[in-house]
Short mmCIF file of C-alpha atoms in Angstrom, two decimals:
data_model
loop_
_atom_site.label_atom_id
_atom_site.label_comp_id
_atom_site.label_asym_id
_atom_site.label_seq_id
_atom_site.Cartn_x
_atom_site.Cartn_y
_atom_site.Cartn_z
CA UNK A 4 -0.52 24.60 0.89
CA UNK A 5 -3.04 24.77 3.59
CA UNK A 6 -6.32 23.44 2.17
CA UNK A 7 -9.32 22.17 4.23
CA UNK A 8 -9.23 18.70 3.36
CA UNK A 9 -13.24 18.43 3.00
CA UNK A 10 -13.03 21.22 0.69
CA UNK A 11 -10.30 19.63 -1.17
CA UNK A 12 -12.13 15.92 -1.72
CA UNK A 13 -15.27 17.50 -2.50
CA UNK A 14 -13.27 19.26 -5.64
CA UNK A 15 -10.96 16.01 -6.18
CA UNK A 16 -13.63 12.65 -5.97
CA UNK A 17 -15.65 14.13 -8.62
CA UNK A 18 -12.94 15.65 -10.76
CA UNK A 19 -11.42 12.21 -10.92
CA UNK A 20 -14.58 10.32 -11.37
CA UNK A 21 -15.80 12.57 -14.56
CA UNK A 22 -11.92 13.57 -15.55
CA UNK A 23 -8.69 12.85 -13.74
CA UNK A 24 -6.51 12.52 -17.07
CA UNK A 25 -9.00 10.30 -18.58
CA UNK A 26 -10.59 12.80 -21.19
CA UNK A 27 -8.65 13.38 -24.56
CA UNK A 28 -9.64 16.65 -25.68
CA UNK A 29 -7.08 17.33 -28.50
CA UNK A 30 -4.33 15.36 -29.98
CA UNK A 31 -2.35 14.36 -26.80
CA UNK A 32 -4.00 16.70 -24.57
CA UNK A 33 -5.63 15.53 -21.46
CA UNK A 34 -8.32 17.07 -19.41
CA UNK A 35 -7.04 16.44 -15.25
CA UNK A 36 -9.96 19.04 -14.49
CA UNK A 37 -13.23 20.81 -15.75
CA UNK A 38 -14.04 23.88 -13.66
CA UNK A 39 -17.37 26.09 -14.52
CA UNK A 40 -16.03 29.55 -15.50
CA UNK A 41 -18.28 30.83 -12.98
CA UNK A 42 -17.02 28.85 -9.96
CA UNK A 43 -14.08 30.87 -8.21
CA UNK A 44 -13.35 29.05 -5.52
CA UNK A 45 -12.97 26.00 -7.49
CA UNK A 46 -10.87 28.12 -9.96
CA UNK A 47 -8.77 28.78 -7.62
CA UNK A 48 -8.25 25.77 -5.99
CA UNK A 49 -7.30 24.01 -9.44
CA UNK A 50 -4.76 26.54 -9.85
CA UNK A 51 -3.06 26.33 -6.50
CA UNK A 52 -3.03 22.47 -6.87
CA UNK A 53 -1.35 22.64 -10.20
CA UNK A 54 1.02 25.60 -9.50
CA UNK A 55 2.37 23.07 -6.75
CA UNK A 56 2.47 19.98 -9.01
CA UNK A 57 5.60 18.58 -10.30
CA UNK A 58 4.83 18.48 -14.09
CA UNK A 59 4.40 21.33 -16.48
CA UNK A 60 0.29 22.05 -17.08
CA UNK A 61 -1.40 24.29 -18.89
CA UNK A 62 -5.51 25.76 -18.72
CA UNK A 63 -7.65 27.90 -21.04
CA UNK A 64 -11.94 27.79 -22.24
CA UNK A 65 -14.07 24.99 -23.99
CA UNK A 66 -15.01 25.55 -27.18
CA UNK A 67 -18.69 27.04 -25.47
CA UNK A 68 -16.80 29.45 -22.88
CA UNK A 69 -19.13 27.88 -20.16
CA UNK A 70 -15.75 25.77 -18.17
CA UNK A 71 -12.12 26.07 -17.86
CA UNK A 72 -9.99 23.34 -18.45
CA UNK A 73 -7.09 22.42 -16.82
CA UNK A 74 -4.72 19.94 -19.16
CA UNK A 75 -1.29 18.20 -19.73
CA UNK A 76 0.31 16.83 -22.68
CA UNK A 77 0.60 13.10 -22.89
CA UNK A 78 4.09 12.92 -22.21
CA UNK A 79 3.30 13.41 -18.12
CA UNK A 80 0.10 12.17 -18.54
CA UNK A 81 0.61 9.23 -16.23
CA UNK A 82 2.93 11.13 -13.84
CA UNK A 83 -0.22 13.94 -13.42
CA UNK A 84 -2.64 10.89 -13.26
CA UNK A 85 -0.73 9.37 -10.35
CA UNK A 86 -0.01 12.86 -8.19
CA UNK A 87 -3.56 13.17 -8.52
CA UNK A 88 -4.49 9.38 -7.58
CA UNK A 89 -1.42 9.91 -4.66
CA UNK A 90 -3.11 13.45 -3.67
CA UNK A 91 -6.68 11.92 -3.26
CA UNK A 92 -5.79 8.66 -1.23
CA UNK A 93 -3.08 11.30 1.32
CA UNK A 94 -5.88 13.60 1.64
CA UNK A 95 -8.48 10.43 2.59
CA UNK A 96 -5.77 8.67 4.39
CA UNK A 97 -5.75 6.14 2.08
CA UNK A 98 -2.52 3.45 1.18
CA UNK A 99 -0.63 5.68 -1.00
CA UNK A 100 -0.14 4.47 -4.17
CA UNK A 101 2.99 3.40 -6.37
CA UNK A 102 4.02 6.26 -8.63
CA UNK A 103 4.62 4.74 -12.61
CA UNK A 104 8.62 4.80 -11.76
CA UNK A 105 7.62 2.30 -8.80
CA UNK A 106 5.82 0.14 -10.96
CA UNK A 107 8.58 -0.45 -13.33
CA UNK A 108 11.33 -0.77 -11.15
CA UNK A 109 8.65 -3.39 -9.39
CA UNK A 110 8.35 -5.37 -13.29
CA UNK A 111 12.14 -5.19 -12.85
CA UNK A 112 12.42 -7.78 -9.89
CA UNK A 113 11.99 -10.75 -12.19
CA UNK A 114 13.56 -10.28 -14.97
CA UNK A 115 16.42 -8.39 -13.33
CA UNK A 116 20.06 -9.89 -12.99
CA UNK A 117 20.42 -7.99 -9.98
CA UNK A 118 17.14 -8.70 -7.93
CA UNK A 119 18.46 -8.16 -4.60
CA UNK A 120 19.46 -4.38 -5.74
CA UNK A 121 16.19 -3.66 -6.99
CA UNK A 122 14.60 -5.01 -3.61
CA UNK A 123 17.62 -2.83 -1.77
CA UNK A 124 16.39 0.44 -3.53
CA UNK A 125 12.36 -0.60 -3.44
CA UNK A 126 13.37 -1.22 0.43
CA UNK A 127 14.62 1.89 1.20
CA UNK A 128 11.85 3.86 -1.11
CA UNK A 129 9.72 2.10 1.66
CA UNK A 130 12.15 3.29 4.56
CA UNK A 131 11.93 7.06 3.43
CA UNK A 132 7.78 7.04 3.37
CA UNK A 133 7.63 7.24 -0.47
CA UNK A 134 5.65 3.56 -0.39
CA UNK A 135 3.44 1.61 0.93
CA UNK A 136 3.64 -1.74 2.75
CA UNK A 137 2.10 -4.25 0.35
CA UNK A 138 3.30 -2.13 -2.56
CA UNK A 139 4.47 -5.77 -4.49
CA UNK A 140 1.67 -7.15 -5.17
CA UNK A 141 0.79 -7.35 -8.48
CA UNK A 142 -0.18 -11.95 -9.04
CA UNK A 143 2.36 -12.14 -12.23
CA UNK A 144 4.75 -10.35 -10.48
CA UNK A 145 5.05 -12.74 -7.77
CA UNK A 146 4.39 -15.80 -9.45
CA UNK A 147 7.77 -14.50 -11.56
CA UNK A 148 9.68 -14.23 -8.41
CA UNK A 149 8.35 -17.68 -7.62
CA UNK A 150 9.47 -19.39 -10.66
CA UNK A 151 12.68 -17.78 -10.70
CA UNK A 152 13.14 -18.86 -7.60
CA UNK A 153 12.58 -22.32 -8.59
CA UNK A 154 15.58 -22.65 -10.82
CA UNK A 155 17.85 -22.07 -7.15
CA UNK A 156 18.99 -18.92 -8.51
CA UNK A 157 20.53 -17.47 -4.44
CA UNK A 158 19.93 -13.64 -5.95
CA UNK A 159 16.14 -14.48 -5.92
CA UNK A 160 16.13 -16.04 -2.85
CA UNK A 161 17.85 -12.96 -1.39
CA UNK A 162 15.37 -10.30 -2.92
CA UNK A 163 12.41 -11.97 -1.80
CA UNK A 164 13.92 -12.21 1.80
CA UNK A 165 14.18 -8.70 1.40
CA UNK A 166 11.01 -7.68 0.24
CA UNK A 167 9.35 -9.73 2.71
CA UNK A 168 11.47 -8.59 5.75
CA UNK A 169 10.22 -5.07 4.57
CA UNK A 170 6.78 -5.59 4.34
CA UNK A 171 6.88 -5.01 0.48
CA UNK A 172 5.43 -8.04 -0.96
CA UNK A 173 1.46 -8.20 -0.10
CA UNK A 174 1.16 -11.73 1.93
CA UNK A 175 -2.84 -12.17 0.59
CA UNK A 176 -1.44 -12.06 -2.83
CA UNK A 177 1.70 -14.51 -1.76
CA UNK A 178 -0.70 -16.83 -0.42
CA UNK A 179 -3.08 -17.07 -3.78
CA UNK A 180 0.49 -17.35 -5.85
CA UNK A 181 2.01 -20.21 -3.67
CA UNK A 182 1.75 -23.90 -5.06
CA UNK A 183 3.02 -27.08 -3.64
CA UNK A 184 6.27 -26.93 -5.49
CA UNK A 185 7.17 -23.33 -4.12
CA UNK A 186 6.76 -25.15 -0.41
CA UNK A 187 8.69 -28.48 -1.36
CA UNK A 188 11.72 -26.46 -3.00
CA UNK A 189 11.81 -24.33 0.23
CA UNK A 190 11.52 -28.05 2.32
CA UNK A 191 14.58 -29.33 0.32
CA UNK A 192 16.86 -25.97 0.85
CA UNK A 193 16.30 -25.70 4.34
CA UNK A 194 16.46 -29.17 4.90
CA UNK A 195 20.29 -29.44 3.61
CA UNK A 196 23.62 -28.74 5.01
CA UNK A 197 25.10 -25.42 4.57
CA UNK A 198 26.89 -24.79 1.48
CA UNK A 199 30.53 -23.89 1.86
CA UNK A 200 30.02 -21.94 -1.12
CA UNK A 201 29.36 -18.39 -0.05
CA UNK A 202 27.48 -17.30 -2.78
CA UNK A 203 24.83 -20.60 -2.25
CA UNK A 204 25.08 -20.23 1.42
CA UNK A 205 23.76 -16.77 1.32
CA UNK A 206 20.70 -18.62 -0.99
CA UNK A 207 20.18 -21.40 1.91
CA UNK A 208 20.05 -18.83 4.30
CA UNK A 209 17.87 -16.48 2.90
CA UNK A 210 15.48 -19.58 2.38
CA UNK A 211 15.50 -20.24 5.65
CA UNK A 212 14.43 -16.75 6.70
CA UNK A 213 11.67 -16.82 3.99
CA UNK A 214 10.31 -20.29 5.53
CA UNK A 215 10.15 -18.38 9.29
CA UNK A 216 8.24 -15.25 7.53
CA UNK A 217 5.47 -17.54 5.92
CA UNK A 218 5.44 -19.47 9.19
CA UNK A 219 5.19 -15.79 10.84
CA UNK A 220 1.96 -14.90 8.83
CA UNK A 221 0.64 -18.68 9.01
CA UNK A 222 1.22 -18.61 5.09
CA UNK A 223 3.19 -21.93 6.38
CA UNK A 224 1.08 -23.81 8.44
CA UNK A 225 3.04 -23.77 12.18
CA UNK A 226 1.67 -27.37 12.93
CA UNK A 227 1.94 -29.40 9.58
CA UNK A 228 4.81 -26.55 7.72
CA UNK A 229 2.55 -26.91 4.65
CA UNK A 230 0.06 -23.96 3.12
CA UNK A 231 -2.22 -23.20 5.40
CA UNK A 232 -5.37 -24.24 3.55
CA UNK A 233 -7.50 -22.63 6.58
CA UNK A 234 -7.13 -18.99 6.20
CA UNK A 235 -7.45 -16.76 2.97
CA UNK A 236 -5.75 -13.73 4.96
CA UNK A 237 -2.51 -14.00 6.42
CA UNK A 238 -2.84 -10.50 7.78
CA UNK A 239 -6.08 -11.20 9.90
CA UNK A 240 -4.18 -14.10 11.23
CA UNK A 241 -0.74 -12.02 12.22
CA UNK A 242 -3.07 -8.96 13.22
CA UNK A 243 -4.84 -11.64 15.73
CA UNK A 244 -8.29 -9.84 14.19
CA UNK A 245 -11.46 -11.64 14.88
CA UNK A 246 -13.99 -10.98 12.46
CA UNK A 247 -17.89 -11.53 12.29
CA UNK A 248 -19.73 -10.84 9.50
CA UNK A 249 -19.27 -6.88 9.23
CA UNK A 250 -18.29 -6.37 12.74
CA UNK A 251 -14.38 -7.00 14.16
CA UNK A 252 -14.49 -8.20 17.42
CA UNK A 253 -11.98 -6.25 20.35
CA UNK A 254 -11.03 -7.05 23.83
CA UNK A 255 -10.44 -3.00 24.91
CA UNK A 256 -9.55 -2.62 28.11
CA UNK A 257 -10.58 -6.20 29.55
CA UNK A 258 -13.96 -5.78 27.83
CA UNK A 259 -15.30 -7.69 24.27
CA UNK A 260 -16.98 -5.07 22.19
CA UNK A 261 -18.20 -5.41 18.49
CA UNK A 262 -16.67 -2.52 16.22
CA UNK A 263 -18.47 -1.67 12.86
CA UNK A 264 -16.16 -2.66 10.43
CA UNK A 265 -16.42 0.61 8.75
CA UNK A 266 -15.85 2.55 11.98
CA UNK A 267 -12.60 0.59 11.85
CA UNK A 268 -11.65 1.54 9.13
CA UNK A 269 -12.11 4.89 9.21
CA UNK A 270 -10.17 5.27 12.43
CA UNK A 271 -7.06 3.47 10.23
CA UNK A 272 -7.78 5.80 7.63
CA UNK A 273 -8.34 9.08 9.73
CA UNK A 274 -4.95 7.98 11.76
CA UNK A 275 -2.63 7.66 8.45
CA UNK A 276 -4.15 10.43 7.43
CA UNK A 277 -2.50 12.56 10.77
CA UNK A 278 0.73 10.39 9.67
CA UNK A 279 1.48 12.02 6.50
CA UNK A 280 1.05 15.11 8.04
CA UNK A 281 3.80 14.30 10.18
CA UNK A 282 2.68 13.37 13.63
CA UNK A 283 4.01 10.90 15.86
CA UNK A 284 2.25 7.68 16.18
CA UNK A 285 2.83 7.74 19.99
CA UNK A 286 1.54 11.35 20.69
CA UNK A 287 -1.98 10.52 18.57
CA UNK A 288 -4.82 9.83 21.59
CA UNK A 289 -8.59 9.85 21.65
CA UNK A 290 -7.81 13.71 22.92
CA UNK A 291 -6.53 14.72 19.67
CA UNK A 292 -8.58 17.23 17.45
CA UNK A 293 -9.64 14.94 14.39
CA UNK A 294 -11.08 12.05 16.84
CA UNK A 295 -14.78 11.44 16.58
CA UNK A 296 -16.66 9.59 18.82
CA UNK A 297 -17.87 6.52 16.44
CA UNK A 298 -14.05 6.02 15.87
CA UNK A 299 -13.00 6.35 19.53
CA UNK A 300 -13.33 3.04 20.07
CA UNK A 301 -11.71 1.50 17.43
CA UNK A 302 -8.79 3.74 17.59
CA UNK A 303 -8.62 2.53 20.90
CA UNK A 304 -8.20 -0.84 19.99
CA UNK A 305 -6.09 -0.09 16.90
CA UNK A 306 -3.52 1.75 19.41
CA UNK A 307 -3.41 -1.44 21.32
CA UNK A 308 -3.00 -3.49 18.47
CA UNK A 309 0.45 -1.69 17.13
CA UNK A 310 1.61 -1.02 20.09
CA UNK A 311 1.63 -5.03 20.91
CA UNK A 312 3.30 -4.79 17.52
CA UNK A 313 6.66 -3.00 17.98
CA UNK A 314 8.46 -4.58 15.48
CA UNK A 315 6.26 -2.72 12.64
CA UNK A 316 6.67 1.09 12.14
CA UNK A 317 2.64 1.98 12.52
CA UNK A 318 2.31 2.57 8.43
CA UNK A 319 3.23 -0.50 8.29
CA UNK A 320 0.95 -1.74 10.92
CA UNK A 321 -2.01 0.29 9.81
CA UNK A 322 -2.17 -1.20 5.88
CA UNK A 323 -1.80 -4.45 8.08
CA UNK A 324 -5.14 -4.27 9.98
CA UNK A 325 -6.88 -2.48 6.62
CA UNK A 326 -5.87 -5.42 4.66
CA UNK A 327 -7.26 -7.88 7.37
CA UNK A 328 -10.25 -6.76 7.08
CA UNK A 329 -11.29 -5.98 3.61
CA UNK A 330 -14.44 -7.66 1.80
#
C-alpha cells in the first residue's frame, strides 16, 4: 500500500488520540476510527488501511449521519488496537511495539518450566524483525526472573543469558530491578568450581556470561564488580554518549559539535523508519532522499557510532542510542 507517510500520520495521531479502539459505541463494539461523511480522502484511506488489516472490521453511520465509523468487535479488539499502535510507531520510525501474543509469551518467562524455550522463541521473534530490542522490560517481569533466579534454578540462568545476549531484556530497567543479593548470588556462582554435573554446569556458565554482559553495559561496576551506583543508563554508558543538558555532545570527523537532542533523535527515528522499509543500513548516506539538513549531522555521527558497533545489527543499535538519551 503506497501511502504518503505525512498523509498517513496526519489521519492516524488524531484518530488514535480521540479513538484508536478506545470508544465503546455498542455492546462490544469499538470505534478504531471516526471519519466525517463528507471527507473522501479520509474515507478512503480508512478503508484501504482496514481492507489490509489482519482482523475482520466492519463500518456504517452515527446515529446523526454526520461521520462514518469504522469498528471491531471486542474479541480483536486488542489485536486492532496494537496493528494500529504498530502502524503509527513504523510509519514515525518509532520502536515497534510488542503485539498482545508477545506480551504473554513475555509473562511466560517466569513462571514457565521451560524458560530457556520461551527466551529461544522470543529470540528468534527478535532475529526475524517482528521485535524490538528492549522488548523485556516490563519491572515485575524482571524482578520475577531475578527471584527465580535466586533459588539456582540453571533454566533461569540460561534464559536470562539468552535474553540478554539478544538484546531483549531493557538494561535501564535491569539496572532499577538489581539488588545486592542478585550481585552476591552471581559472586558466589562464578566464584566456584565447575560442576561436573552437566545440567548445573550449563547454570555456572551461563552465570558467568551474565556477569561479563552487566560488566559490558557497566550495570557491574568494571573497577569494584559491584552495581554501578554512578550511572542511571547503562545504554549512554555502552553507546559512549556524552550528554549536556538537552544537547549530546559528538566528535564528527575530528571535530566536537553539540547536536540538539531532538535533532538526534529524529535522525534515529527517520533512519529506522528507511529500515522497515527494507533498506540496507550500509547503503543509507547523507545523499539519500529523506535526509534533511538539521539531521545531517547527527546522522553523521549516528553512522559512526554503529558502525564502531559491529557486533549489533543497527535496530539494535538505533533503540540503543534512543534509549541513551531519553528524559
Amino acid at each position: 500500500m503506497n501511502i504518503d507517510d505525512k498523509k498517513l500520520l496526519a489521519f492516524l495521531v488524531p484518530q488514535l488520540r480521540d479513538y484508536g479502539g478506545k470508544v465503546e459505541i455498542d455492546t462490544d463494539l469499538w470505534v478504531l476510527f471516526a471519519v466525517k461523511m463528507g471527507d473522501h480522502e479520509a474515507n478512503e484511506l480508512a478503508s484501504r488501511l482496514l481492507a489490509g488489516a489482519r482482523f475482520a472490521s466492519s463500518s456504517g453511520p452515527s446515529e446523526d449521519d454526520r461521520w462514518m465509523l469504522y469498528y471491531v468487535t471486542a474479541a480483536v479488539r486488542a489485536e486492532a488496537v496494537h496493528w494500529l499502535d504498530e502502524l503509527s510507531k513504523i510509519t514515525s520510525g518509532q520502536i515497534r511495539p510488542i503485539s498482545p501474543a508477545q506480551r504473554s509469551l513475555i509473562h511466560d518467562l517466569a513462571s514457565s518450566g521451560m524458560p530457556h524455550r520461551v527466551a529461544k522463541n522470543l529470540t528468534e521473534q527478535h532475529a526475524r524483525g517482528e521485535m524490538s530490542a528492549g522488548s523485556v522490560q516490563e519491572p515485575e517481569v524482571i524482578r520475577s526472573l531475578l527471584d527465580r533466579m535466586q533459588s539456582r534454578e540453571p533454566l533461569f540462568y540460561s534464559a536470562l543469558q539468552t535474553l540478554l545476549n539478544n538484546h531483549l531484556i531493557d538494561m535501564i530497567v535491569l539496572l532499577q530491578q538489581l539488588i545486592a543479593e542478585d550481585l552476591s548470588l552471581e559472586d558466589e556462582i562464578v566464584a566456584g568450581t565447575l560442576s561436573r554435573d552437566p545440567f548445573l554446569r550449563t547454570g555456572q556458565i551461563a552465570a558467568s556470561d551474565i556477569r561479563s554482559v552487566l560488566i559490558r553495559f557497566h550495570v557491574i561496576s568494571p573497577l569494584d564488580q559491584r552495581t554501578n551506583t554512578t550511572i542511571t543508563n547503562p545504554y549512554q554508558a555502552y553507546m559512549e554518549i556524552v550528554r549536556e543538558g538537552g544537547k549530546i555532545i559528538a566528535s564528527i570527523g575530528g571535530i566536537t559539535t553539540a547536536l540538539p537532542r531532538e535533532s538526534f533523535v529524529d535522525a534515529i527515528r527517520s533512519t529506522r523508519r528507511d529500515l522497515y522499509l527494507g533498506s540496507e543500513f550500509s547503503k543509507i548516506d547523507t545523499q539519500v532522499p529523506w535526509m534533511r539538513d538539521e539531521i545531517a549531522s547527527s546522522f553523521r555521527f549516528i553512522k559512526q557510532r554503529l558502525e564502531s558497533r559491529r557486533d549489533l545489527s543497527a535496530m539494535d543499535g538505533l533503540y540503543m542510542l534512543e534509549r541513551a538519551v531519553e528524559d
